[in-house]
PDB file of C-alpha atoms and ligand atoms in Angstrom:
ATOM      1  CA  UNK A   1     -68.095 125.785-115.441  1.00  0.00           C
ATOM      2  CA  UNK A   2     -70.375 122.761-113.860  1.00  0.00           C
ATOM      3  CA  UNK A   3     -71.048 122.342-109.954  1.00  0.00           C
ATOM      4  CA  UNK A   4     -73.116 119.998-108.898  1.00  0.00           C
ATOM      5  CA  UNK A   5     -73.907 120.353-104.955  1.00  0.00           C
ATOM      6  CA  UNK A   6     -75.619 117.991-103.189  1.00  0.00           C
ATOM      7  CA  UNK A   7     -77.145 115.961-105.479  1.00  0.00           C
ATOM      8  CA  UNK A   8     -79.761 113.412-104.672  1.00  0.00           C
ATOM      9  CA  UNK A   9     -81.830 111.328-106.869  1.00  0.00           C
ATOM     10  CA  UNK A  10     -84.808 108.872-104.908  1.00  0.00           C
ATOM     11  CA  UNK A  11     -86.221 106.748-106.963  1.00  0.00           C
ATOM     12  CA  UNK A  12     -89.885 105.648-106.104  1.00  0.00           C
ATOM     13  CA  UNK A  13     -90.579 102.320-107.989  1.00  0.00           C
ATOM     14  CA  UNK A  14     -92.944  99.608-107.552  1.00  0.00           C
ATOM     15  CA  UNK A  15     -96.557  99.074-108.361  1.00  0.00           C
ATOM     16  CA  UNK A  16     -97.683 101.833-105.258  1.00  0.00           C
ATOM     17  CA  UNK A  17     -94.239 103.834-106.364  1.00  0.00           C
ATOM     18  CA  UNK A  18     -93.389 102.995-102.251  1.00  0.00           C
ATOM     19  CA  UNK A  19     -90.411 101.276-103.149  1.00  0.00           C
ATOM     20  CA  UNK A  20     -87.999 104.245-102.539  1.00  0.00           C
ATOM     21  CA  UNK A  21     -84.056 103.687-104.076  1.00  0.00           C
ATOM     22  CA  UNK A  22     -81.748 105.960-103.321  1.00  0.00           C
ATOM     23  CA  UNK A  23     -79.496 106.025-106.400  1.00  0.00           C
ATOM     24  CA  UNK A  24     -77.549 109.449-105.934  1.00  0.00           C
ATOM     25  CA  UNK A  25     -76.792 110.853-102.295  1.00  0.00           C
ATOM     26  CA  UNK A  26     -74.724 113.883-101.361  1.00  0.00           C
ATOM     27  CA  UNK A  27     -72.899 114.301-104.913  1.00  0.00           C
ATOM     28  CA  UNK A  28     -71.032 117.242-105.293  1.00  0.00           C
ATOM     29  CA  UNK A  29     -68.115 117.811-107.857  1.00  0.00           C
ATOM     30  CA  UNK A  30     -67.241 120.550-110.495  1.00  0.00           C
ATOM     31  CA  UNK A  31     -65.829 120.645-113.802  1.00  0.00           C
ATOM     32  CA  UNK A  32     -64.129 123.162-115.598  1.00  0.00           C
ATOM     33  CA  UNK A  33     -63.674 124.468-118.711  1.00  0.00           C
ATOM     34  CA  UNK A  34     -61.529 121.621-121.137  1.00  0.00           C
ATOM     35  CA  UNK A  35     -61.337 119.273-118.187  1.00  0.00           C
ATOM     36  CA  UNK A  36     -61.843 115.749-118.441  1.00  0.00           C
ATOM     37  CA  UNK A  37     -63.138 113.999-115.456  1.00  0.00           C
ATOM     38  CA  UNK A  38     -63.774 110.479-115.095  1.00  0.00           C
ATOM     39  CA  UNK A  39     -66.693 109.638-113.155  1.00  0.00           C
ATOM     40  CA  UNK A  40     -66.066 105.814-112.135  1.00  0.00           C
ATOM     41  CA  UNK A  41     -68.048 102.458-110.509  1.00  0.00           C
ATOM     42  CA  UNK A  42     -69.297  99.423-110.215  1.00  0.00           C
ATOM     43  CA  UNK A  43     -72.893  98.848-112.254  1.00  0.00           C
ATOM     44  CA  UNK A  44     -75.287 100.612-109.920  1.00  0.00           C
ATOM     45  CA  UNK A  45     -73.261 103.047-108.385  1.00  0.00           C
ATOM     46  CA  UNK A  46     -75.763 105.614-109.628  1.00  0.00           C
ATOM     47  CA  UNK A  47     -73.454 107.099-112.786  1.00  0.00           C
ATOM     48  CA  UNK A  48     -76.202 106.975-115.061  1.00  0.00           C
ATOM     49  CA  UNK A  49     -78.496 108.939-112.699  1.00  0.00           C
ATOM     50  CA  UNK A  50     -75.903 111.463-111.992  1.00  0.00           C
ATOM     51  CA  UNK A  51     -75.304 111.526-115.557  1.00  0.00           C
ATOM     52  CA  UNK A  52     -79.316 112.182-116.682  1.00  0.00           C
ATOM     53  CA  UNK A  53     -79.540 115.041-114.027  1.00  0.00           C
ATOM     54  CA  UNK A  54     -76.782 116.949-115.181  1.00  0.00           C
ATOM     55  CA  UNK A  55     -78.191 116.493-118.891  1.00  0.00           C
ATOM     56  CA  UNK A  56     -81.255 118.066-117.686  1.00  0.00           C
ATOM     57  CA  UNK A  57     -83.151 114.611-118.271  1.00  0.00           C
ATOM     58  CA  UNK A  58     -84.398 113.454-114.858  1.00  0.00           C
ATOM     59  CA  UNK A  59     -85.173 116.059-112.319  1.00  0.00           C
ATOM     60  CA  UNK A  60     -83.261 115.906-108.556  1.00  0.00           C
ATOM     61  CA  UNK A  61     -84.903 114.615-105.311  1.00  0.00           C
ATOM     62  CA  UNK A  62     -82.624 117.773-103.996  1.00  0.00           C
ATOM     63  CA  UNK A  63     -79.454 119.684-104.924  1.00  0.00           C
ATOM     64  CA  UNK A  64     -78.413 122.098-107.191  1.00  0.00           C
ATOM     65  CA  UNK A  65     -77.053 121.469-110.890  1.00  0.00           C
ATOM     66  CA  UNK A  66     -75.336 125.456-112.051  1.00  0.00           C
ATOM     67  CA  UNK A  67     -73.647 125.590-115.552  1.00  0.00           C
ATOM     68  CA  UNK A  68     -71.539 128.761-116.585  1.00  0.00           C
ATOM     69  CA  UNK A  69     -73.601 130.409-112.893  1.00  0.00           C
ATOM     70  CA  UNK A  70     -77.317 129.041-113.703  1.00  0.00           C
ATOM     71  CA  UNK A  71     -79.086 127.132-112.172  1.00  0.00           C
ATOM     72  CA  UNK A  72     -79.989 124.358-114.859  1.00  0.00           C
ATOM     73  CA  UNK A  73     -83.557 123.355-112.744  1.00  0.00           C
ATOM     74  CA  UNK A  74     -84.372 126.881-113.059  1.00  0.00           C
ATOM     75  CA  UNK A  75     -84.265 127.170-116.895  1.00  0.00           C
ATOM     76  CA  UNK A  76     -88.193 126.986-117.785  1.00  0.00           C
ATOM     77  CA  UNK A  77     -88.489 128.236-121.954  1.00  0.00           C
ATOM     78  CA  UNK A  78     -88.416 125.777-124.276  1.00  0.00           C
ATOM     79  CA  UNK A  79     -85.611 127.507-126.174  1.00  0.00           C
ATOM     80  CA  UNK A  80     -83.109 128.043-123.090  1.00  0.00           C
ATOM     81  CA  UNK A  81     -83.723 124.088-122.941  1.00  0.00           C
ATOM     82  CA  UNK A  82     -82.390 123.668-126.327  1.00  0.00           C
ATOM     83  CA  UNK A  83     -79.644 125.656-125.738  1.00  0.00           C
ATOM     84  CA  UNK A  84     -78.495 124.298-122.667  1.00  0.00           C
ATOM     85  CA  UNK A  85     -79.005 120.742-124.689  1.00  0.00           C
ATOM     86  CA  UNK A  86     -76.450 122.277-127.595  1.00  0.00           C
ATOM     87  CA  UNK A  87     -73.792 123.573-124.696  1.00  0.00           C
ATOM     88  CA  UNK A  88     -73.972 120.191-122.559  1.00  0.00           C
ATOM     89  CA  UNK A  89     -74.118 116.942-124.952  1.00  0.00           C
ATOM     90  CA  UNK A  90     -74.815 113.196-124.110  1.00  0.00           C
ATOM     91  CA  UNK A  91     -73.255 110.279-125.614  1.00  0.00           C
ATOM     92  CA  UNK A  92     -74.528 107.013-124.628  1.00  0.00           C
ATOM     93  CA  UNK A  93     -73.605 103.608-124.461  1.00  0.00           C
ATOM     94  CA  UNK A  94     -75.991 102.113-126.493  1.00  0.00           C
ATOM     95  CA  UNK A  95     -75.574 103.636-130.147  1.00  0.00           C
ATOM     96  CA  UNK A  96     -78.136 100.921-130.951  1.00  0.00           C
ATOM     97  CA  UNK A  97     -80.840 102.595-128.488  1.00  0.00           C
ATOM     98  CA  UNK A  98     -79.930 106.223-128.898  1.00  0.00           C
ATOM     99  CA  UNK A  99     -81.278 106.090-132.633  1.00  0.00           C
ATOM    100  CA  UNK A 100     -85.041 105.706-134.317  1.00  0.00           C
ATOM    101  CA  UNK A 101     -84.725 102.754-136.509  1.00  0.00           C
ATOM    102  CA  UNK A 102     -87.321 104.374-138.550  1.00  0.00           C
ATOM    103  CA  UNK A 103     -84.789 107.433-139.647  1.00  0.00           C
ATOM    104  CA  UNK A 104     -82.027 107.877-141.262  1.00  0.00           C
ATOM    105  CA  UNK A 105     -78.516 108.543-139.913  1.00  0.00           C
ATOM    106  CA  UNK A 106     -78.832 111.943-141.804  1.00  0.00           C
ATOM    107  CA  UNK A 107     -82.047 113.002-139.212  1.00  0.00           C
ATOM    108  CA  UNK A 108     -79.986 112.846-136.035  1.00  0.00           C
ATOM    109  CA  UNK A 109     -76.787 115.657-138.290  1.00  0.00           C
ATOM    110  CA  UNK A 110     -79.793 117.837-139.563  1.00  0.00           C
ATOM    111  CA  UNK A 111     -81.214 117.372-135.785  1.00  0.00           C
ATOM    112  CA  UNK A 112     -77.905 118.534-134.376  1.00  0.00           C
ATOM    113  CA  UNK A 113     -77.323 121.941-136.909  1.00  0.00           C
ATOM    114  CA  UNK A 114     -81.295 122.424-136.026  1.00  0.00           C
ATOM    115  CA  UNK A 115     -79.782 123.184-132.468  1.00  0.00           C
ATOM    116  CA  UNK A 116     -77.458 125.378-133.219  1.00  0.00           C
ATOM    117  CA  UNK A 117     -78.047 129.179-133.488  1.00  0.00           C
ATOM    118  CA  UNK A 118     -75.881 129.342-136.710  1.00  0.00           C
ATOM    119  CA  UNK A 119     -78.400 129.034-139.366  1.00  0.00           C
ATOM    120  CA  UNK A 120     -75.455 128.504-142.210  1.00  0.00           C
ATOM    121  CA  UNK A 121     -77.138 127.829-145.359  1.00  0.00           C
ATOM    122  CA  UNK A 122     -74.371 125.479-146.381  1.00  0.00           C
ATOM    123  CA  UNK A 123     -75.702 122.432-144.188  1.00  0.00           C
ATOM    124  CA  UNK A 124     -74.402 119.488-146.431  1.00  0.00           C
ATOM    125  CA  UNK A 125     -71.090 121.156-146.536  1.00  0.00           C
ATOM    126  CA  UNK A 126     -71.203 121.320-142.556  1.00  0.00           C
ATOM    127  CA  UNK A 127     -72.215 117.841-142.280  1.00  0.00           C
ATOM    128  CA  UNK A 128     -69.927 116.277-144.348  1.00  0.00           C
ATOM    129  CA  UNK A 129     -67.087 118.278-142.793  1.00  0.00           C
ATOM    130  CA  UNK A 130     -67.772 116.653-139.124  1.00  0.00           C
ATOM    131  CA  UNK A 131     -68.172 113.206-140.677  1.00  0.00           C
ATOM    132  CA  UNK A 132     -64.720 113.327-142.180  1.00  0.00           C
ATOM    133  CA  UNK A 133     -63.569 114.924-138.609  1.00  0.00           C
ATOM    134  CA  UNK A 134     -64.753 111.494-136.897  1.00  0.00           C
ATOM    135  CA  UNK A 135     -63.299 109.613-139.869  1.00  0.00           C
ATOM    136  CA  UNK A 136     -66.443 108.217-141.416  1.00  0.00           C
ATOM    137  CA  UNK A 137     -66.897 108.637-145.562  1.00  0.00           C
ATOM    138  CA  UNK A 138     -70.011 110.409-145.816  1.00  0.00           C
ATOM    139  CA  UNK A 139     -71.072 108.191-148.721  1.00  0.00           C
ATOM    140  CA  UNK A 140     -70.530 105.184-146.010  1.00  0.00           C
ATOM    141  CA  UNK A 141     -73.420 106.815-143.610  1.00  0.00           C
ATOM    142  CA  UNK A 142     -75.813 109.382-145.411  1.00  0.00           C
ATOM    143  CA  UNK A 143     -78.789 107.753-146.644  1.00  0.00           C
ATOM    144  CA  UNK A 144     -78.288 104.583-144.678  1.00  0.00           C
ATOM    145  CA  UNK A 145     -80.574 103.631-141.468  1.00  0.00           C
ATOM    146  CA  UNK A 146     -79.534 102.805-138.551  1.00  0.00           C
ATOM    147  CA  UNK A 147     -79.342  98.703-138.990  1.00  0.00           C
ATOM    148  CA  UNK A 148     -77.293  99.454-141.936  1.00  0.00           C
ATOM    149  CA  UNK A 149     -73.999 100.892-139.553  1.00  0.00           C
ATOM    150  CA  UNK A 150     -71.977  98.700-137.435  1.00  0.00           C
ATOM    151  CA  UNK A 151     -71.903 100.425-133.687  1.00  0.00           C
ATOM    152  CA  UNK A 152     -69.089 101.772-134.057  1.00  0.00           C
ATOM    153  CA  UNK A 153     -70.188 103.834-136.803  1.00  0.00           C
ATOM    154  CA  UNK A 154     -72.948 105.072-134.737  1.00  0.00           C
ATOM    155  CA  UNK A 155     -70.627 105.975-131.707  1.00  0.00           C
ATOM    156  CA  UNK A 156     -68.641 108.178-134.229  1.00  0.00           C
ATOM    157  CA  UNK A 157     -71.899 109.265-135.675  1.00  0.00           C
ATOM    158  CA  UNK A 158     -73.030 110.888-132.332  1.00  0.00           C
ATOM    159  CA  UNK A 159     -68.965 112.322-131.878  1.00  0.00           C
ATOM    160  CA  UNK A 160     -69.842 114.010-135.313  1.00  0.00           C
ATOM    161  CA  UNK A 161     -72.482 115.632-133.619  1.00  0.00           C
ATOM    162  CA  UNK A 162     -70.681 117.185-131.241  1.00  0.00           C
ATOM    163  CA  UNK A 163     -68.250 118.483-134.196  1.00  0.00           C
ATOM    164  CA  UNK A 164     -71.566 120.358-135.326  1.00  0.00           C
ATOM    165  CA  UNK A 165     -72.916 121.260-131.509  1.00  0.00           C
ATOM    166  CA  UNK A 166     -69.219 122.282-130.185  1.00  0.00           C
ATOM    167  CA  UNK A 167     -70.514 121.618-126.726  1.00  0.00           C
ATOM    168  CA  UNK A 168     -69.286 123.139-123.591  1.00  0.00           C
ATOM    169  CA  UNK A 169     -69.194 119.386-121.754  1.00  0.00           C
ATOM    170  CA  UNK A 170     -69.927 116.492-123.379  1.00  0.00           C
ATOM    171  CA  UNK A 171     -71.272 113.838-121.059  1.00  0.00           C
ATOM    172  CA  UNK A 172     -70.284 110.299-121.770  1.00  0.00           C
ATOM    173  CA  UNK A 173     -72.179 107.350-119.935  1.00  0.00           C
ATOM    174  CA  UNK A 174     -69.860 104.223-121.141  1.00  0.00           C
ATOM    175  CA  UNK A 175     -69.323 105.407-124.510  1.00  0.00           C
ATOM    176  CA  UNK A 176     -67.004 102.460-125.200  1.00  0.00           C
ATOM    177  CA  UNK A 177     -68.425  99.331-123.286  1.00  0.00           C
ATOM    178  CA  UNK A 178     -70.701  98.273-125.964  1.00  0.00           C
ATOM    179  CA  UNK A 179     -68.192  99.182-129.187  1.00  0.00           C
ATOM    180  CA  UNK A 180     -65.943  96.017-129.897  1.00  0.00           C
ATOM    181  CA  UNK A 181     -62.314  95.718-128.728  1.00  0.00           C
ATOM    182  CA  UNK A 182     -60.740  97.218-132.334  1.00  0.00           C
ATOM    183  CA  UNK A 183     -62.469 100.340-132.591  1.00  0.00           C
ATOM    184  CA  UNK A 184     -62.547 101.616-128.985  1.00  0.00           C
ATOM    185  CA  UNK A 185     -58.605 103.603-129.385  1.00  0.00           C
ATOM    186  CA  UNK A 186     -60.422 105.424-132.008  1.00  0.00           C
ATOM    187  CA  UNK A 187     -63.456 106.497-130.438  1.00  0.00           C
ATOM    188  CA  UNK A 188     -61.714 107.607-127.530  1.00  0.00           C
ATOM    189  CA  UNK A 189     -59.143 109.484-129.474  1.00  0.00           C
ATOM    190  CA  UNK A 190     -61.726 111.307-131.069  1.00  0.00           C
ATOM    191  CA  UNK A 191     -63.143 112.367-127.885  1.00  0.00           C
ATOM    192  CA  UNK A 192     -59.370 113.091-127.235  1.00  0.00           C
ATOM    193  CA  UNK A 193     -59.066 115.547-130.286  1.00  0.00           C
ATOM    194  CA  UNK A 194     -62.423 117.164-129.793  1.00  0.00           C
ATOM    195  CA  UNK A 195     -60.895 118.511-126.245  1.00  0.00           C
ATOM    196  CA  UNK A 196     -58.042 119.399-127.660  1.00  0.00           C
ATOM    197  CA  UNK A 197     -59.356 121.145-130.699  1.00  0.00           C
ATOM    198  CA  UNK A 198     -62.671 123.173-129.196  1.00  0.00           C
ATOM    199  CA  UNK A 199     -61.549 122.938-125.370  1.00  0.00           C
ATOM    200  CA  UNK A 200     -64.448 120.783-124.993  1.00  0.00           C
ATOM    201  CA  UNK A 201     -64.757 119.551-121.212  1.00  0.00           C
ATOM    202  CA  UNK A 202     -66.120 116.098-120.884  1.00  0.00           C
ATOM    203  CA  UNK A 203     -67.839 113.868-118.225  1.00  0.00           C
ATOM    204  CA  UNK A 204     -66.552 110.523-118.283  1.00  0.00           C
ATOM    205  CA  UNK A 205     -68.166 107.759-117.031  1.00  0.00           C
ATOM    206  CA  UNK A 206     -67.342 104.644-117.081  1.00  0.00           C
ATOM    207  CA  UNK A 207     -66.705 101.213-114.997  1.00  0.00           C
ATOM    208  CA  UNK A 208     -63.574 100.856-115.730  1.00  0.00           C
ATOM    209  CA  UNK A 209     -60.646 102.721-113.812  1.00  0.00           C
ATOM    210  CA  UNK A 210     -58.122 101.660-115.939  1.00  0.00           C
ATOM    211  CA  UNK A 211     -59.848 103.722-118.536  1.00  0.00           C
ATOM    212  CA  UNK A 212     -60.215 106.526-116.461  1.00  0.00           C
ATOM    213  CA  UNK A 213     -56.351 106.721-115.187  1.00  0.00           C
ATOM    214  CA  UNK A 214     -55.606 106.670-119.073  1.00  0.00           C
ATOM    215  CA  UNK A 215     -58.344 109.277-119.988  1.00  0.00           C
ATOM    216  CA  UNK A 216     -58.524 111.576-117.314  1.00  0.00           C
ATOM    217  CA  UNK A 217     -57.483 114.834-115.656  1.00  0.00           C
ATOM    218  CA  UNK A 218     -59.506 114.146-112.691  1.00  0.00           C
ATOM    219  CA  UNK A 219     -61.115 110.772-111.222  1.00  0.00           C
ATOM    220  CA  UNK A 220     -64.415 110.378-109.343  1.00  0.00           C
ATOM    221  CA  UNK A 221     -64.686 107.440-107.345  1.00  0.00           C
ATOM    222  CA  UNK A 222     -68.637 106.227-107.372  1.00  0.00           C
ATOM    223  CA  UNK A 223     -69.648 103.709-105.151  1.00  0.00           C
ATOM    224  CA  UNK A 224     -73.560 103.613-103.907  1.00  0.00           C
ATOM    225  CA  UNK A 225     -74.936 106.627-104.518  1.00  0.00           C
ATOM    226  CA  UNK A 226     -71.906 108.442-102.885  1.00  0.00           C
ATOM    227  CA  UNK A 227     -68.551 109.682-104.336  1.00  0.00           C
ATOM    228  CA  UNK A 228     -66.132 108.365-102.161  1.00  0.00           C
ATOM    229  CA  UNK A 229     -62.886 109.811-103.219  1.00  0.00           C
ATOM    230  CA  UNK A 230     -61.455 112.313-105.856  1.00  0.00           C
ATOM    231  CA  UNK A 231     -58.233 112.713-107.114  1.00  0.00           C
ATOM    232  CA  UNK A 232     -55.672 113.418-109.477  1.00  0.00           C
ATOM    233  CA  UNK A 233     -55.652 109.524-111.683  1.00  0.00           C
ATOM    234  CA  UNK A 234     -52.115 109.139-110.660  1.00  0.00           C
ATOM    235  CA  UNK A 235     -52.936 109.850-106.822  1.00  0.00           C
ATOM    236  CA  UNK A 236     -56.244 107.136-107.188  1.00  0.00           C
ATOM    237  CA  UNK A 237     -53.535 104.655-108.701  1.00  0.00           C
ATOM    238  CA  UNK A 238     -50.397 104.896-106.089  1.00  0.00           C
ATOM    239  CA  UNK A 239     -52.334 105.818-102.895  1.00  0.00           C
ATOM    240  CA  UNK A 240     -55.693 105.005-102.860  1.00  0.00           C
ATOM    241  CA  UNK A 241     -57.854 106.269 -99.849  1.00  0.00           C
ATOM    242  CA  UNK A 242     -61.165 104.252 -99.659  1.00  0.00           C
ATOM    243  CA  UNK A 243     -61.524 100.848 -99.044  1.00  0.00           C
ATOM    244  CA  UNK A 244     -63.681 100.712-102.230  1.00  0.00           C
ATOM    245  CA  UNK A 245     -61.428 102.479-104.653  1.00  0.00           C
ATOM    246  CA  UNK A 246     -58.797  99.802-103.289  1.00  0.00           C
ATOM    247  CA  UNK A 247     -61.196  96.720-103.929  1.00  0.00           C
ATOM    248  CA  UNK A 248     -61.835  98.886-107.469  1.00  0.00           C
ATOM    249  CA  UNK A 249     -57.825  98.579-108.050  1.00  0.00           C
ATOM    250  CA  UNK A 250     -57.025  94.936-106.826  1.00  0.00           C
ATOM    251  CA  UNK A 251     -59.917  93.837-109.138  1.00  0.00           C
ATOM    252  CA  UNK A 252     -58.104  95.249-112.924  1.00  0.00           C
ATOM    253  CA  UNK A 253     -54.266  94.702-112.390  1.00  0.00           C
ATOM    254  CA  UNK A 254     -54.230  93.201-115.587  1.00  0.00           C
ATOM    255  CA  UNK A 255     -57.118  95.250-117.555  1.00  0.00           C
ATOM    256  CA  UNK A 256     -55.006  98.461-115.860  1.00  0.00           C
ATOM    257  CA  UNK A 257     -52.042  96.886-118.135  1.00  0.00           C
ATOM    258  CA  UNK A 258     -54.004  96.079-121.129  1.00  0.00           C
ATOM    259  CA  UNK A 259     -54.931 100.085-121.209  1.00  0.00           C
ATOM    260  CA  UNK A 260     -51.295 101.129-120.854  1.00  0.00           C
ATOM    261  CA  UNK A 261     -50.462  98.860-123.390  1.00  0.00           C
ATOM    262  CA  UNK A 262     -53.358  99.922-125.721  1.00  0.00           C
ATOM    263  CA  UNK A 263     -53.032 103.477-125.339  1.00  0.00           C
ATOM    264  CA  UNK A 264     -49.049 103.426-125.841  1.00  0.00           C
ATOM    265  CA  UNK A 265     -49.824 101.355-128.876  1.00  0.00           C
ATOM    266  CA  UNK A 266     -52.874 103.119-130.288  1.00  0.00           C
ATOM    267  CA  UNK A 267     -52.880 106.562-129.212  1.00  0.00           C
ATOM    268  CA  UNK A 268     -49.339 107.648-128.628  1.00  0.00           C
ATOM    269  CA  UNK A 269     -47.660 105.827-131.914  1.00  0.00           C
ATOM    270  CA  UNK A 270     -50.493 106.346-134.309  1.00  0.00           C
ATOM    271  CA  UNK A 271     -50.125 110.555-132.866  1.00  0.00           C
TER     272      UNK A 271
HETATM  273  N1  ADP B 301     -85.962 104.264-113.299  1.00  0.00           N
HETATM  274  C1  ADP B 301     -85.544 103.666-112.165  1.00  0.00           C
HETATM  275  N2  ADP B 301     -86.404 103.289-111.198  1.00  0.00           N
HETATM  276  C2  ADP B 301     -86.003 102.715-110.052  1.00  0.00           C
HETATM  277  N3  ADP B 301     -84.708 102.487-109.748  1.00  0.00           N
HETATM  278  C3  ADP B 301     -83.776 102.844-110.667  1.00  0.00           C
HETATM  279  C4  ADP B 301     -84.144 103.441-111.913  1.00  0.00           C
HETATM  280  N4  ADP B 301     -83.000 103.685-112.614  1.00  0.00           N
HETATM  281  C5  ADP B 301     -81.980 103.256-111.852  1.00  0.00           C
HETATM  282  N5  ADP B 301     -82.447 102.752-110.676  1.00  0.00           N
HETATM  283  C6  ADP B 301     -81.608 102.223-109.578  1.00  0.00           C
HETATM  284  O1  ADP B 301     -80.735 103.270-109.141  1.00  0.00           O
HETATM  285  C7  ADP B 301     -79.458 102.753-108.845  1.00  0.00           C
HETATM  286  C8  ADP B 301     -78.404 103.456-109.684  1.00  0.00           C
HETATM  287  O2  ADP B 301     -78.582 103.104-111.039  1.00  0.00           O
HETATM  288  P1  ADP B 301     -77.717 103.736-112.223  1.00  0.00           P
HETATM  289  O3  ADP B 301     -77.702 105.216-112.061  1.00  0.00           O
HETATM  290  O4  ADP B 301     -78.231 103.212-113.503  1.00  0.00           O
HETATM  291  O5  ADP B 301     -76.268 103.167-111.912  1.00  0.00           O
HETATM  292  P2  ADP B 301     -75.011 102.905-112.879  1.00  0.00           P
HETATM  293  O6  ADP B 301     -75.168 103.754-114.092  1.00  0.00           O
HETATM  294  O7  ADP B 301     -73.832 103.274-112.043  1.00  0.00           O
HETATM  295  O8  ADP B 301     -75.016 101.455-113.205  1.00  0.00           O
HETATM  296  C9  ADP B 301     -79.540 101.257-109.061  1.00  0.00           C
HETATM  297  O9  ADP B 301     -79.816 100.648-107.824  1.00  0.00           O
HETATM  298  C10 ADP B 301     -80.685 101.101-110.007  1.00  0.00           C
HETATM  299  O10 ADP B 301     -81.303  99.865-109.850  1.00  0.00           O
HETATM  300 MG1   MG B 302     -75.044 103.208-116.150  1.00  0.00          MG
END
């Protein structure tokens, strides 16, 4: 459904723009249809460069970004834009930063069925059917702005979108890091269920392997620029290849037991 071949992303920074970074190098990965695949490194790896390309948000030094067979660099009208931006989704890390503080959390639902080619003229009906599929009270959001909502709210806020969107891939940059401790099982259930109920595929990024072993079909090892090995989560785990994946796994021993312990407790028993 997604390649990605060759990606590289040079950044050109500096007062003259002649300092050149190069964040993304070589990349080249797939994902296909319901597949979740963990994309996972240190801060700076270049995730959340990889991540902005394949969102259509930051344009490639060089390499080639085809959804469903097209070329997503190629897509010019303003309207194939927006529906390439319904099929593949984004979810942050910062719900803080991903809304305007000037709107309210009903703008960024509306915003969402505005995408979509299904002009149903039951829209409150809609939106108050993917807020109780995230498990937020409608009453508890609608209305409110975006200081009034803890972040967890927001997180589920944007998963509701995706409820309206039913996106091809979702792409998640950290969706969890910022969200405290007690409501992270839930969030990532829901990402869980959305997979499972609209065969969604998803990008997962993230820092943390642990999280990706637990999450994952697939795991992406990151490490500057480059992905350095790719495997089945199990296979990354028990045999690890690169030097850096093996650093990556010496590193969360006990992190890599608080997510067994945490998913056993809150996603298997709770069903
Ligand atoms: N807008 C930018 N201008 C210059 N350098 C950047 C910019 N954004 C990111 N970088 C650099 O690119 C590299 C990869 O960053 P990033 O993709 O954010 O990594 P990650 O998400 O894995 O932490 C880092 O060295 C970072 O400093
Ligand atoms: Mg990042």
């Amino acid at each position: 459904m997604l390649v990605v071949t060759n990606l590289q992303k040079i950044y050109m920074s500096g007062l003259l723009r002649r300092r050149r970074t190069i964040a993304v190098e070589g990349v080249t990965f797939s994902i296909a249809e319901g597949e979740i695949v963990s994309l996972v490194g240190e801060s700076g790896s270049g995730k959340t460069t990889t991540a902005l390309m394949v969102l259509r948000l930051l344009r490639p030094t060089a390499g080639k970004i085809e959804f469903m067979g097209q070329d997503i660099w190629k897509i010019s009208n303003s309207e194939e834009v927006k529906r390439y931006w319904q099929k593949v989704h984004g979810i942050f890390q910062d719900p803080y930063a991903a809304f305007n503080p000037l709107y309210k959390a009903d703008r960024i639902l509306y915003q969402a069925l505005d995408l979509t080619l299904n002009k149903d003229n039951n829209r409150l009906t809609t939106i108050r059917e993917a807020l109780h599929a995230v498990g937020l009270r409608p009453e508890d959001v609608l209305g409110k702005y975006p200081h009034q909502l803890s972040g967890g709210q927001k997180q589920r806020l944007m998963i509701a979108r995706c409820y309206l969107l039913k996106p091809k891939l979702i792409v998640a940059d950290e969706p969890v890091s910022m969200i405290d401790a007690s409501s992270r099982a839930g969030i990532l259930k829901l990402l869980l269920e959305l997979r499972e109920r609209y065969a969604t595929a998803i990008l997962f990024i993230t820092h943390d392997l642990g999280l990706a072993h637990y999450v994952s079909d697939r795991i992406l090892v990151m490490h500057k620029g480059k992905i350095v090995e790719e495997g089945r989560p199990e296979d990354i785990i028990n045999n690890p290849q690169h030097t850096y994946t093996k650093k990556l796994i010496s590193d969360i021993p006990l992190i890599m037991k608080k997510w067994d312990e945490f998913a056993d407790f809150h996603l298997k028993t709770k069903g």
